[in-house]
């Protein structure tokens, strides 16, 4: 987990990546084991727990932030005052349900860069089959000085 903690500010209970599988020049892959003890399963849905789609999206966004942390090492966008912030979601498509005990693989690919905004595509796969596809953008935002 230290390799994740070094790259992004997310922490449990709002961290939806267990392992970084690969980071290359075009994107990254990570994985998450869906634990039955995730607290949101108590209400989504009792008796038939399903991983909320918005949290699958969040796993993709976090994988994108991990990629950008490595991708931007050579630029001045990786200091502690920079936070990856979601700026756009387009075309999220949910194709399969994800349940407790499933292991999902999350992948992201970098698209266009405009200033501090990065367009990306992502997907979540369960047992090799697509569960989610999404297009989105992350902005690297510098924390404003405290007054």
Short mmCIF file of N, CA, C and O in Angstrom, two decimals:
data_model
loop_
_atom_site.label_atom_id
_atom_site.label_comp_id
_atom_site.label_asym_id
_atom_site.label_seq_id
_atom_site.Cartn_x
_atom_site.Cartn_y
_atom_site.Cartn_z
N UNK A 1 0.81 -1.20 0.00
CA UNK A 1 0.00 0.00 0.00
C UNK A 1 0.86 1.27 0.00
O UNK A 1 0.38 2.31 -0.44
N UNK A 2 2.09 1.15 0.48
CA UNK A 2 2.95 2.34 0.51
C UNK A 2 3.16 2.94 -0.88
O UNK A 2 3.23 4.16 -1.02
N UNK A 3 3.24 2.07 -1.91
CA UNK A 3 3.42 2.60 -3.26
C UNK A 3 2.19 3.39 -3.72
O UNK A 3 2.31 4.34 -4.50
N UNK A 4 1.03 3.04 -3.21
CA UNK A 4 -0.19 3.80 -3.50
C UNK A 4 -0.19 5.09 -2.69
O UNK A 4 -0.43 6.17 -3.23
N UNK A 5 0.09 4.97 -1.39
CA UNK A 5 0.07 6.14 -0.50
C UNK A 5 1.06 7.22 -0.93
O UNK A 5 0.82 8.40 -0.72
N UNK A 6 2.18 6.82 -1.53
CA UNK A 6 3.16 7.80 -2.00
C UNK A 6 2.65 8.59 -3.21
O UNK A 6 3.13 9.68 -3.48
N UNK A 7 1.69 8.03 -3.92
CA UNK A 7 1.26 8.65 -5.17
C UNK A 7 -0.02 9.47 -5.07
O UNK A 7 -0.20 10.43 -5.83
N UNK A 8 -0.95 9.04 -4.22
CA UNK A 8 -2.24 9.75 -4.14
C UNK A 8 -2.61 10.01 -2.68
O UNK A 8 -2.16 9.30 -1.79
N UNK A 9 -3.47 11.02 -2.45
CA UNK A 9 -3.84 11.36 -1.08
C UNK A 9 -4.95 10.50 -0.48
O UNK A 9 -5.24 10.59 0.70
N UNK A 10 -5.59 9.64 -1.27
CA UNK A 10 -6.71 8.83 -0.80
C UNK A 10 -6.26 7.82 0.25
O UNK A 10 -5.17 7.25 0.14
N UNK A 11 -7.12 7.61 1.25
CA UNK A 11 -6.85 6.66 2.32
C UNK A 11 -8.15 5.93 2.64
O UNK A 11 -9.24 6.44 2.39
N UNK A 12 -8.02 4.72 3.26
CA UNK A 12 -9.24 4.03 3.70
C UNK A 12 -10.01 4.93 4.66
O UNK A 12 -9.38 5.69 5.40
N UNK A 13 -11.30 4.90 4.63
CA UNK A 13 -12.15 3.96 3.90
C UNK A 13 -12.48 4.40 2.47
O UNK A 13 -13.34 3.79 1.83
N UNK A 14 -11.81 5.41 1.95
CA UNK A 14 -12.12 5.87 0.60
C UNK A 14 -10.96 5.62 -0.37
O UNK A 14 -10.63 6.45 -1.20
N UNK A 15 -10.36 4.45 -0.25
CA UNK A 15 -9.33 4.01 -1.18
C UNK A 15 -9.84 2.75 -1.85
O UNK A 15 -10.18 1.78 -1.17
N UNK A 16 -9.92 2.76 -3.17
CA UNK A 16 -10.51 1.64 -3.91
C UNK A 16 -9.52 1.00 -4.87
O UNK A 16 -9.87 0.60 -5.98
N UNK A 17 -8.27 0.89 -4.40
CA UNK A 17 -7.22 0.18 -5.12
C UNK A 17 -6.41 -0.58 -4.07
O UNK A 17 -6.05 -0.02 -3.04
N UNK A 18 -6.15 -1.86 -4.35
CA UNK A 18 -5.30 -2.67 -3.46
C UNK A 18 -3.86 -2.74 -3.95
O UNK A 18 -2.94 -2.77 -3.16
N UNK A 19 -3.70 -2.84 -5.28
CA UNK A 19 -2.38 -3.05 -5.85
C UNK A 19 -2.23 -2.26 -7.14
O UNK A 19 -3.18 -2.15 -7.92
N UNK A 20 -1.04 -1.77 -7.36
CA UNK A 20 -0.67 -1.21 -8.66
C UNK A 20 -0.06 -2.36 -9.45
O UNK A 20 0.91 -2.98 -9.01
N UNK A 21 -0.63 -2.68 -10.60
CA UNK A 21 -0.13 -3.78 -11.41
C UNK A 21 0.90 -3.32 -12.43
O UNK A 21 1.85 -4.04 -12.73
N UNK A 22 0.67 -2.11 -13.00
CA UNK A 22 1.57 -1.62 -14.04
C UNK A 22 1.37 -0.13 -14.23
O UNK A 22 0.24 0.36 -14.15
N UNK A 23 2.45 0.57 -14.49
CA UNK A 23 2.39 1.96 -14.91
C UNK A 23 3.33 2.07 -16.10
O UNK A 23 4.49 1.68 -16.02
N UNK A 24 2.80 2.56 -17.23
CA UNK A 24 3.65 2.75 -18.40
C UNK A 24 3.44 4.16 -18.94
O UNK A 24 2.75 4.96 -18.31
N UNK A 25 3.98 4.47 -20.08
CA UNK A 25 3.92 5.85 -20.59
C UNK A 25 2.52 6.26 -21.04
O UNK A 25 2.23 7.45 -21.13
N UNK A 26 1.64 5.29 -21.29
CA UNK A 26 0.29 5.59 -21.79
C UNK A 26 -0.81 5.45 -20.76
O UNK A 26 -1.93 5.91 -20.98
N UNK A 27 -0.55 4.75 -19.66
CA UNK A 27 -1.61 4.51 -18.70
C UNK A 27 -1.14 3.66 -17.54
O UNK A 27 0.05 3.52 -17.28
N UNK A 28 -2.11 3.07 -16.85
CA UNK A 28 -1.79 2.26 -15.67
C UNK A 28 -2.87 1.19 -15.48
O UNK A 28 -4.00 1.32 -15.98
N UNK A 29 -2.49 0.16 -14.72
CA UNK A 29 -3.43 -0.89 -14.32
C UNK A 29 -3.29 -1.11 -12.82
O UNK A 29 -2.18 -1.09 -12.28
N UNK A 30 -4.42 -1.33 -12.17
CA UNK A 30 -4.44 -1.60 -10.74
C UNK A 30 -5.51 -2.67 -10.49
O UNK A 30 -6.25 -3.05 -11.40
N UNK A 31 -5.59 -3.14 -9.24
CA UNK A 31 -6.62 -4.12 -8.92
C UNK A 31 -7.23 -3.81 -7.55
O UNK A 31 -6.64 -3.09 -6.74
N UNK A 32 -8.40 -4.36 -7.36
CA UNK A 32 -9.13 -4.24 -6.10
C UNK A 32 -9.86 -5.53 -5.82
O UNK A 32 -10.59 -6.03 -6.69
N UNK A 33 -9.66 -6.08 -4.63
CA UNK A 33 -10.46 -7.21 -4.17
C UNK A 33 -11.64 -6.63 -3.42
O UNK A 33 -11.47 -5.84 -2.48
N UNK A 34 -12.84 -7.01 -3.84
CA UNK A 34 -14.07 -6.46 -3.24
C UNK A 34 -14.34 -7.24 -1.96
O UNK A 34 -14.78 -8.40 -1.99
N UNK A 35 -14.05 -6.60 -0.84
CA UNK A 35 -14.18 -7.26 0.46
C UNK A 35 -15.64 -7.22 0.94
O UNK A 35 -16.28 -6.17 0.90
N UNK A 36 -16.14 -8.33 1.46
CA UNK A 36 -17.50 -8.35 1.98
C UNK A 36 -17.72 -7.41 3.16
O UNK A 36 -18.85 -7.01 3.43
N UNK A 37 -16.64 -7.00 3.85
CA UNK A 37 -16.79 -6.13 5.01
C UNK A 37 -16.78 -4.64 4.65
O UNK A 37 -16.82 -3.80 5.55
N UNK A 38 -16.75 -4.28 3.36
CA UNK A 38 -16.90 -2.87 3.00
C UNK A 38 -18.22 -2.38 3.60
O UNK A 38 -19.28 -2.99 3.40
N UNK A 39 -18.18 -1.28 4.32
CA UNK A 39 -19.36 -0.81 5.07
C UNK A 39 -20.55 -0.46 4.18
O UNK A 39 -21.69 -0.61 4.60
N UNK A 40 -20.31 -0.03 2.96
CA UNK A 40 -21.44 0.36 2.10
C UNK A 40 -22.33 -0.81 1.73
O UNK A 40 -23.48 -0.63 1.36
N UNK A 41 -21.81 -2.05 1.86
CA UNK A 41 -22.65 -3.21 1.54
C UNK A 41 -23.81 -3.36 2.53
O UNK A 41 -24.80 -4.01 2.21
N UNK A 42 -23.71 -2.76 3.71
CA UNK A 42 -24.81 -2.83 4.68
C UNK A 42 -26.08 -2.22 4.12
O UNK A 42 -27.18 -2.62 4.46
N UNK A 43 -25.94 -1.23 3.24
CA UNK A 43 -27.13 -0.58 2.70
C UNK A 43 -27.27 -0.68 1.19
O UNK A 43 -28.23 -0.18 0.63
N UNK A 44 -26.32 -1.34 0.51
CA UNK A 44 -26.35 -1.39 -0.96
C UNK A 44 -26.10 -2.81 -1.43
O UNK A 44 -25.00 -3.12 -1.87
N UNK A 45 -26.92 -3.65 -1.47
CA UNK A 45 -28.26 -3.76 -0.95
C UNK A 45 -28.29 -4.90 0.05
O UNK A 45 -27.71 -5.95 -0.27
N UNK A 46 -28.94 -4.72 1.22
CA UNK A 46 -28.98 -5.81 2.21
C UNK A 46 -29.55 -7.09 1.59
O UNK A 46 -30.57 -7.05 0.91
N UNK A 47 -28.86 -8.19 1.77
CA UNK A 47 -29.31 -9.46 1.22
C UNK A 47 -28.84 -9.71 -0.20
O UNK A 47 -28.85 -10.84 -0.67
N UNK A 48 -28.46 -8.66 -0.93
CA UNK A 48 -27.96 -8.80 -2.30
C UNK A 48 -26.92 -7.70 -2.56
O UNK A 48 -27.15 -6.79 -3.34
N UNK A 49 -25.77 -7.77 -1.86
CA UNK A 49 -24.80 -6.68 -1.95
C UNK A 49 -24.21 -6.53 -3.36
O UNK A 49 -23.82 -7.51 -3.99
N UNK A 50 -24.20 -5.29 -3.83
CA UNK A 50 -23.66 -4.93 -5.14
C UNK A 50 -22.73 -3.74 -4.94
O UNK A 50 -23.09 -2.77 -4.27
N UNK A 51 -21.55 -3.80 -5.53
CA UNK A 51 -20.60 -2.68 -5.47
C UNK A 51 -21.24 -1.48 -6.18
O UNK A 51 -21.64 -1.58 -7.34
N UNK A 52 -21.37 -0.34 -5.48
CA UNK A 52 -21.96 0.84 -6.13
C UNK A 52 -21.15 1.27 -7.36
O UNK A 52 -19.91 1.34 -7.32
N UNK A 53 -21.85 1.56 -8.44
CA UNK A 53 -21.20 1.98 -9.67
C UNK A 53 -20.34 3.21 -9.49
O UNK A 53 -19.26 3.32 -10.08
N UNK A 54 -20.79 4.12 -8.67
CA UNK A 54 -20.01 5.34 -8.44
C UNK A 54 -18.66 5.02 -7.80
O UNK A 54 -17.66 5.70 -8.06
N UNK A 55 -18.59 3.96 -7.01
CA UNK A 55 -17.32 3.58 -6.38
C UNK A 55 -16.42 2.83 -7.36
O UNK A 55 -15.19 2.92 -7.27
N UNK A 56 -17.01 2.13 -8.32
CA UNK A 56 -16.20 1.57 -9.41
C UNK A 56 -15.58 2.70 -10.22
O UNK A 56 -14.41 2.64 -10.59
N UNK A 57 -16.38 3.74 -10.48
CA UNK A 57 -15.84 4.93 -11.16
C UNK A 57 -14.70 5.53 -10.35
O UNK A 57 -13.66 5.89 -10.90
N UNK A 58 -14.88 5.62 -9.05
CA UNK A 58 -13.84 6.19 -8.18
C UNK A 58 -12.56 5.37 -8.27
O UNK A 58 -11.46 5.94 -8.27
N UNK A 59 -12.66 4.05 -8.37
CA UNK A 59 -11.46 3.21 -8.52
C UNK A 59 -10.72 3.58 -9.80
O UNK A 59 -9.48 3.64 -9.83
N UNK A 60 -11.47 3.86 -10.87
CA UNK A 60 -10.85 4.30 -12.13
C UNK A 60 -10.18 5.65 -11.94
O UNK A 60 -9.03 5.85 -12.36
N UNK A 61 -10.86 6.59 -11.28
CA UNK A 61 -10.29 7.92 -11.07
C UNK A 61 -9.01 7.84 -10.23
O UNK A 61 -8.03 8.54 -10.51
N UNK A 62 -9.01 6.99 -9.21
CA UNK A 62 -7.82 6.84 -8.37
C UNK A 62 -6.67 6.21 -9.15
O UNK A 62 -5.51 6.61 -8.99
N UNK A 63 -6.98 5.27 -10.03
CA UNK A 63 -5.94 4.68 -10.88
C UNK A 63 -5.37 5.75 -11.82
O UNK A 63 -4.16 5.81 -12.04
N UNK A 64 -6.23 6.60 -12.33
CA UNK A 64 -5.77 7.71 -13.17
C UNK A 64 -4.87 8.66 -12.40
O UNK A 64 -3.85 9.13 -12.92
N UNK A 65 -5.22 8.95 -11.16
CA UNK A 65 -4.39 9.83 -10.33
C UNK A 65 -3.03 9.20 -10.05
O UNK A 65 -2.01 9.89 -10.03
N UNK A 66 -3.00 7.89 -9.85
CA UNK A 66 -1.73 7.18 -9.66
C UNK A 66 -0.87 7.30 -10.91
O UNK A 66 0.32 7.58 -10.84
N UNK A 67 -1.49 7.10 -12.07
CA UNK A 67 -0.76 7.26 -13.33
C UNK A 67 -0.19 8.67 -13.44
O UNK A 67 0.99 8.84 -13.77
N UNK A 68 -1.02 9.68 -13.19
CA UNK A 68 -0.55 11.06 -13.34
C UNK A 68 0.57 11.39 -12.36
O UNK A 68 1.50 12.13 -12.69
N UNK A 69 0.52 10.83 -11.15
CA UNK A 69 1.59 11.08 -10.18
C UNK A 69 2.94 10.63 -10.75
O UNK A 69 3.94 11.33 -10.60
N UNK A 70 2.95 9.48 -11.42
CA UNK A 70 4.20 9.01 -12.04
C UNK A 70 4.51 9.78 -13.32
O UNK A 70 5.65 10.16 -13.57
N UNK A 71 3.51 9.99 -14.13
CA UNK A 71 3.67 10.65 -15.44
C UNK A 71 4.20 12.07 -15.29
O UNK A 71 4.93 12.54 -16.15
N UNK A 72 3.83 12.73 -14.21
CA UNK A 72 4.18 14.14 -14.05
C UNK A 72 5.40 14.37 -13.17
O UNK A 72 5.70 15.51 -12.82
N UNK A 73 6.12 13.31 -12.82
CA UNK A 73 7.30 13.47 -11.96
C UNK A 73 8.27 14.51 -12.51
O UNK A 73 8.87 15.25 -11.76
N UNK A 74 8.40 14.55 -13.83
CA UNK A 74 9.37 15.47 -14.43
C UNK A 74 8.88 16.91 -14.45
O UNK A 74 9.64 17.83 -14.68
N UNK A 75 7.57 17.09 -14.20
CA UNK A 75 7.02 18.45 -14.16
C UNK A 75 6.88 18.88 -12.70
O UNK A 75 7.03 18.09 -11.79
N UNK A 76 6.54 20.11 -12.48
CA UNK A 76 6.42 20.62 -11.11
C UNK A 76 5.02 20.42 -10.55
O UNK A 76 4.54 21.20 -9.76
N UNK A 77 4.35 19.36 -10.98
CA UNK A 77 2.97 19.13 -10.54
C UNK A 77 2.85 17.99 -9.53
O UNK A 77 1.77 17.49 -9.32
N UNK A 78 3.94 17.58 -8.93
CA UNK A 78 3.84 16.43 -8.02
C UNK A 78 4.16 16.77 -6.57
O UNK A 78 4.35 15.89 -5.78
N UNK A 79 4.23 18.05 -6.23
CA UNK A 79 4.52 18.35 -4.83
C UNK A 79 3.27 18.13 -3.98
O UNK A 79 2.18 17.89 -4.48
N UNK A 80 3.45 18.21 -2.67
CA UNK A 80 2.38 17.92 -1.71
C UNK A 80 1.16 18.82 -1.86
O UNK A 80 0.07 18.46 -1.44
N UNK A 81 1.33 20.00 -2.45
CA UNK A 81 0.21 20.93 -2.54
C UNK A 81 -0.65 20.70 -3.79
O UNK A 81 -1.61 21.41 -4.01
N UNK A 82 -0.32 19.68 -4.59
CA UNK A 82 -1.08 19.37 -5.80
C UNK A 82 -2.02 18.20 -5.49
O UNK A 82 -1.61 17.18 -4.98
N UNK A 83 -3.30 18.37 -5.85
CA UNK A 83 -4.29 17.32 -5.64
C UNK A 83 -4.97 16.99 -6.96
O UNK A 83 -5.40 17.91 -7.67
N UNK A 84 -5.09 15.70 -7.31
CA UNK A 84 -5.84 15.33 -8.51
C UNK A 84 -7.33 15.48 -8.21
O UNK A 84 -7.84 14.91 -7.25
N UNK A 85 -8.02 16.27 -9.04
CA UNK A 85 -9.45 16.54 -8.82
C UNK A 85 -10.22 16.18 -10.08
O UNK A 85 -9.83 16.56 -11.19
N UNK A 86 -11.30 15.47 -9.90
CA UNK A 86 -12.16 15.11 -11.02
C UNK A 86 -12.80 16.36 -11.59
O UNK A 86 -13.37 17.17 -10.86
N UNK A 87 -12.71 16.55 -12.90
CA UNK A 87 -13.29 17.75 -13.51
C UNK A 87 -14.38 17.44 -14.53
O UNK A 87 -15.14 18.33 -14.91
N UNK A 88 -14.46 16.18 -14.99
CA UNK A 88 -15.49 15.85 -15.97
C UNK A 88 -15.69 14.35 -16.01
O UNK A 88 -14.74 13.58 -15.90
N UNK A 89 -16.93 13.94 -16.19
CA UNK A 89 -17.28 12.53 -16.42
C UNK A 89 -18.13 12.49 -17.69
O UNK A 89 -19.08 13.26 -17.82
N UNK A 90 -17.75 11.60 -18.59
CA UNK A 90 -18.52 11.42 -19.82
C UNK A 90 -18.72 9.93 -20.07
O UNK A 90 -17.80 9.14 -19.87
N UNK A 91 -19.87 9.58 -20.50
CA UNK A 91 -20.11 8.26 -21.07
C UNK A 91 -19.73 7.10 -20.16
O UNK A 91 -18.99 6.21 -20.58
N UNK A 92 -20.22 7.10 -18.95
CA UNK A 92 -20.01 5.94 -18.06
C UNK A 92 -21.04 4.87 -18.45
O UNK A 92 -22.23 5.16 -18.55
N UNK A 93 -20.54 3.67 -18.66
CA UNK A 93 -21.42 2.55 -19.04
C UNK A 93 -21.13 1.36 -18.13
O UNK A 93 -20.00 0.90 -18.05
N UNK A 94 -22.19 0.89 -17.49
CA UNK A 94 -22.08 -0.23 -16.55
C UNK A 94 -22.58 -1.48 -17.26
O UNK A 94 -23.72 -1.51 -17.72
N UNK A 95 -21.74 -2.50 -17.32
CA UNK A 95 -22.07 -3.68 -18.12
C UNK A 95 -22.24 -4.95 -17.29
O UNK A 95 -22.89 -5.87 -17.73
N UNK A 96 -21.63 -5.00 -16.09
CA UNK A 96 -21.74 -6.16 -15.22
C UNK A 96 -21.75 -5.72 -13.77
O UNK A 96 -21.10 -4.75 -13.42
N UNK A 97 -22.47 -6.48 -12.95
CA UNK A 97 -22.46 -6.18 -11.53
C UNK A 97 -21.18 -6.73 -10.90
O UNK A 97 -20.66 -7.76 -11.32
N UNK A 98 -20.69 -6.01 -9.89
CA UNK A 98 -19.54 -6.44 -9.12
C UNK A 98 -20.02 -6.72 -7.71
O UNK A 98 -20.74 -5.90 -7.12
N UNK A 99 -19.65 -7.88 -7.20
CA UNK A 99 -20.16 -8.35 -5.91
C UNK A 99 -19.00 -8.62 -4.95
O UNK A 99 -17.85 -8.71 -5.37
N UNK A 100 -19.33 -8.80 -3.66
CA UNK A 100 -18.28 -9.15 -2.69
C UNK A 100 -17.52 -10.40 -3.14
O UNK A 100 -18.10 -11.31 -3.73
N UNK A 101 -16.21 -10.40 -2.87
CA UNK A 101 -15.28 -11.48 -3.21
C UNK A 101 -14.77 -11.38 -4.65
O UNK A 101 -13.82 -12.08 -5.01
N UNK A 102 -15.37 -10.54 -5.50
CA UNK A 102 -14.85 -10.36 -6.85
C UNK A 102 -13.50 -9.65 -6.79
O UNK A 102 -13.25 -8.85 -5.88
N UNK A 103 -12.67 -9.93 -7.74
CA UNK A 103 -11.41 -9.19 -7.93
C UNK A 103 -11.54 -8.48 -9.26
O UNK A 103 -11.85 -9.11 -10.28
N UNK A 104 -11.37 -7.17 -9.24
CA UNK A 104 -11.48 -6.40 -10.47
C UNK A 104 -10.12 -5.83 -10.86
O UNK A 104 -9.30 -5.53 -10.00
N UNK A 105 -9.93 -5.70 -12.16
CA UNK A 105 -8.75 -5.03 -12.70
C UNK A 105 -9.20 -3.71 -13.30
O UNK A 105 -10.18 -3.65 -14.04
N UNK A 106 -8.50 -2.67 -12.92
CA UNK A 106 -8.83 -1.31 -13.34
C UNK A 106 -7.73 -0.83 -14.27
O UNK A 106 -6.55 -0.97 -13.95
N UNK A 107 -8.11 -0.29 -15.42
CA UNK A 107 -7.08 0.23 -16.33
C UNK A 107 -7.49 1.62 -16.80
O UNK A 107 -8.68 1.92 -16.94
N UNK A 108 -6.48 2.45 -17.02
CA UNK A 108 -6.69 3.80 -17.52
C UNK A 108 -5.70 4.08 -18.64
O UNK A 108 -4.60 3.53 -18.66
N UNK A 109 -6.13 4.94 -19.56
CA UNK A 109 -5.28 5.36 -20.67
C UNK A 109 -5.37 6.87 -20.79
O UNK A 109 -6.47 7.44 -20.75
N UNK A 110 -4.22 7.49 -20.95
CA UNK A 110 -4.16 8.94 -21.11
C UNK A 110 -4.61 9.33 -22.51
O UNK A 110 -4.22 8.71 -23.49
N UNK A 111 -5.43 10.37 -22.57
CA UNK A 111 -5.84 10.94 -23.84
C UNK A 111 -5.17 12.29 -24.02
O UNK A 111 -3.95 12.41 -23.88
N UNK A 112 -5.96 13.30 -24.26
CA UNK A 112 -5.47 14.65 -24.52
C UNK A 112 -5.11 15.38 -23.23
O UNK A 112 -5.76 15.22 -22.21
N UNK A 113 -4.07 16.21 -23.30
CA UNK A 113 -3.67 17.06 -22.19
C UNK A 113 -3.89 18.51 -22.61
O UNK A 113 -3.48 18.91 -23.68
N UNK A 114 -4.57 19.27 -21.74
CA UNK A 114 -4.76 20.70 -21.98
C UNK A 114 -4.41 21.44 -20.69
O UNK A 114 -5.20 21.43 -19.74
N UNK A 115 -3.21 22.01 -20.64
CA UNK A 115 -2.76 22.68 -19.42
C UNK A 115 -2.63 21.70 -18.29
O UNK A 115 -1.92 20.70 -18.40
N UNK A 116 -3.37 21.94 -17.20
CA UNK A 116 -3.34 21.04 -16.04
C UNK A 116 -4.52 20.07 -16.04
O UNK A 116 -4.83 19.48 -15.01
N UNK A 117 -5.19 19.93 -17.21
CA UNK A 117 -6.33 19.02 -17.35
C UNK A 117 -5.91 17.84 -18.22
O UNK A 117 -5.28 18.01 -19.27
N UNK A 118 -6.30 16.64 -17.79
CA UNK A 118 -5.90 15.42 -18.47
C UNK A 118 -7.14 14.58 -18.78
O UNK A 118 -7.82 14.12 -17.87
N UNK A 119 -7.44 14.41 -20.07
CA UNK A 119 -8.54 13.53 -20.49
C UNK A 119 -8.05 12.09 -20.43
O UNK A 119 -6.93 11.78 -20.86
N UNK A 120 -8.91 11.22 -19.92
CA UNK A 120 -8.53 9.82 -19.77
C UNK A 120 -9.72 8.94 -20.07
O UNK A 120 -10.87 9.38 -20.01
N UNK A 121 -9.44 7.69 -20.40
CA UNK A 121 -10.47 6.67 -20.50
C UNK A 121 -10.11 5.58 -19.51
O UNK A 121 -8.93 5.38 -19.19
N UNK A 122 -11.12 4.88 -19.04
CA UNK A 122 -10.86 3.81 -18.09
C UNK A 122 -11.87 2.69 -18.23
O UNK A 122 -12.93 2.86 -18.83
N UNK A 123 -11.48 1.56 -17.68
CA UNK A 123 -12.41 0.45 -17.62
C UNK A 123 -12.12 -0.41 -16.40
O UNK A 123 -11.00 -0.39 -15.87
N UNK A 124 -13.16 -1.11 -15.98
CA UNK A 124 -13.05 -2.09 -14.90
C UNK A 124 -13.44 -3.43 -15.51
O UNK A 124 -14.47 -3.52 -16.19
N UNK A 125 -12.61 -4.44 -15.26
CA UNK A 125 -12.89 -5.79 -15.75
C UNK A 125 -13.02 -6.75 -14.58
O UNK A 125 -12.27 -6.66 -13.61
N UNK A 126 -13.99 -7.64 -14.70
CA UNK A 126 -14.21 -8.70 -13.72
C UNK A 126 -14.12 -10.02 -14.47
O UNK A 126 -14.84 -10.20 -15.47
N UNK A 127 -13.23 -10.89 -14.04
CA UNK A 127 -13.02 -12.18 -14.71
C UNK A 127 -12.77 -11.98 -16.21
O UNK A 127 -13.27 -12.73 -17.04
N UNK A 128 -12.03 -10.92 -16.55
CA UNK A 128 -11.67 -10.65 -17.93
C UNK A 128 -12.75 -9.98 -18.76
O UNK A 128 -12.51 -9.61 -19.90
N UNK A 129 -13.93 -9.80 -18.18
CA UNK A 129 -15.04 -9.19 -18.92
C UNK A 129 -15.30 -7.77 -18.42
O UNK A 129 -15.20 -7.51 -17.22
N UNK A 130 -15.64 -6.89 -19.33
CA UNK A 130 -15.83 -5.48 -18.99
C UNK A 130 -17.04 -5.30 -18.08
O UNK A 130 -18.14 -5.76 -18.38
N UNK A 131 -16.82 -4.62 -16.95
CA UNK A 131 -17.90 -4.27 -16.03
C UNK A 131 -18.26 -2.79 -16.15
O UNK A 131 -19.39 -2.40 -15.89
N UNK A 132 -17.29 -1.95 -16.53
CA UNK A 132 -17.50 -0.50 -16.62
C UNK A 132 -16.54 0.08 -17.65
O UNK A 132 -15.38 -0.32 -17.70
N UNK A 133 -17.04 1.00 -18.45
CA UNK A 133 -16.18 1.85 -19.28
C UNK A 133 -16.56 3.29 -18.98
O UNK A 133 -17.73 3.60 -18.70
N UNK A 134 -15.57 4.18 -19.04
CA UNK A 134 -15.83 5.58 -18.70
C UNK A 134 -14.77 6.48 -19.35
O UNK A 134 -13.62 6.08 -19.50
N UNK A 135 -15.19 7.67 -19.73
CA UNK A 135 -14.28 8.74 -20.16
C UNK A 135 -14.40 9.84 -19.12
O UNK A 135 -15.51 10.15 -18.66
N UNK A 136 -13.28 10.46 -18.78
CA UNK A 136 -13.29 11.47 -17.73
C UNK A 136 -12.07 12.37 -17.85
O UNK A 136 -11.18 12.13 -18.67
N UNK A 137 -12.03 13.40 -17.04
CA UNK A 137 -10.87 14.28 -16.99
C UNK A 137 -10.51 14.56 -15.54
O UNK A 137 -11.39 14.71 -14.69
N UNK A 138 -9.21 14.62 -15.30
CA UNK A 138 -8.68 15.00 -14.00
C UNK A 138 -7.92 16.31 -14.16
O UNK A 138 -7.26 16.54 -15.18
N UNK A 139 -8.04 17.16 -13.16
CA UNK A 139 -7.26 18.39 -13.11
C UNK A 139 -6.29 18.27 -11.96
O UNK A 139 -6.63 17.76 -10.89
N UNK A 140 -5.08 18.76 -12.17
CA UNK A 140 -4.09 18.80 -11.10
C UNK A 140 -4.18 20.20 -10.50
O UNK A 140 -3.81 21.18 -11.14
N UNK A 141 -4.73 20.28 -9.29
CA UNK A 141 -5.05 21.56 -8.67
C UNK A 141 -4.09 21.85 -7.53
O UNK A 141 -3.88 21.01 -6.64
N UNK A 142 -3.51 23.04 -7.55
CA UNK A 142 -2.58 23.46 -6.49
C UNK A 142 -3.39 24.07 -5.35
O UNK A 142 -4.29 24.87 -5.58
N UNK A 143 -3.10 23.62 -4.14
CA UNK A 143 -3.78 24.13 -2.96
C UNK A 143 -3.50 25.62 -2.80
O UNK A 143 -2.35 26.08 -2.95
N UNK A 144 -4.56 26.36 -2.52
CA UNK A 144 -4.38 27.79 -2.31
C UNK A 144 -3.76 28.05 -0.95
O UNK A 144 -4.08 27.35 0.02
N UNK A 145 -2.87 29.03 -0.85
CA UNK A 145 -2.25 29.33 0.44
C UNK A 145 -3.28 29.74 1.47
O UNK A 145 -4.25 30.44 1.14
N UNK A 146 -3.07 29.29 2.70
CA UNK A 146 -4.00 29.64 3.79
C UNK A 146 -3.71 31.07 4.23
O UNK A 146 -2.56 31.48 4.33
N UNK A 147 -4.77 31.78 4.52
CA UNK A 147 -4.63 33.18 4.95
C UNK A 147 -4.55 33.27 6.45
O UNK A 147 -5.00 32.54 7.20
#
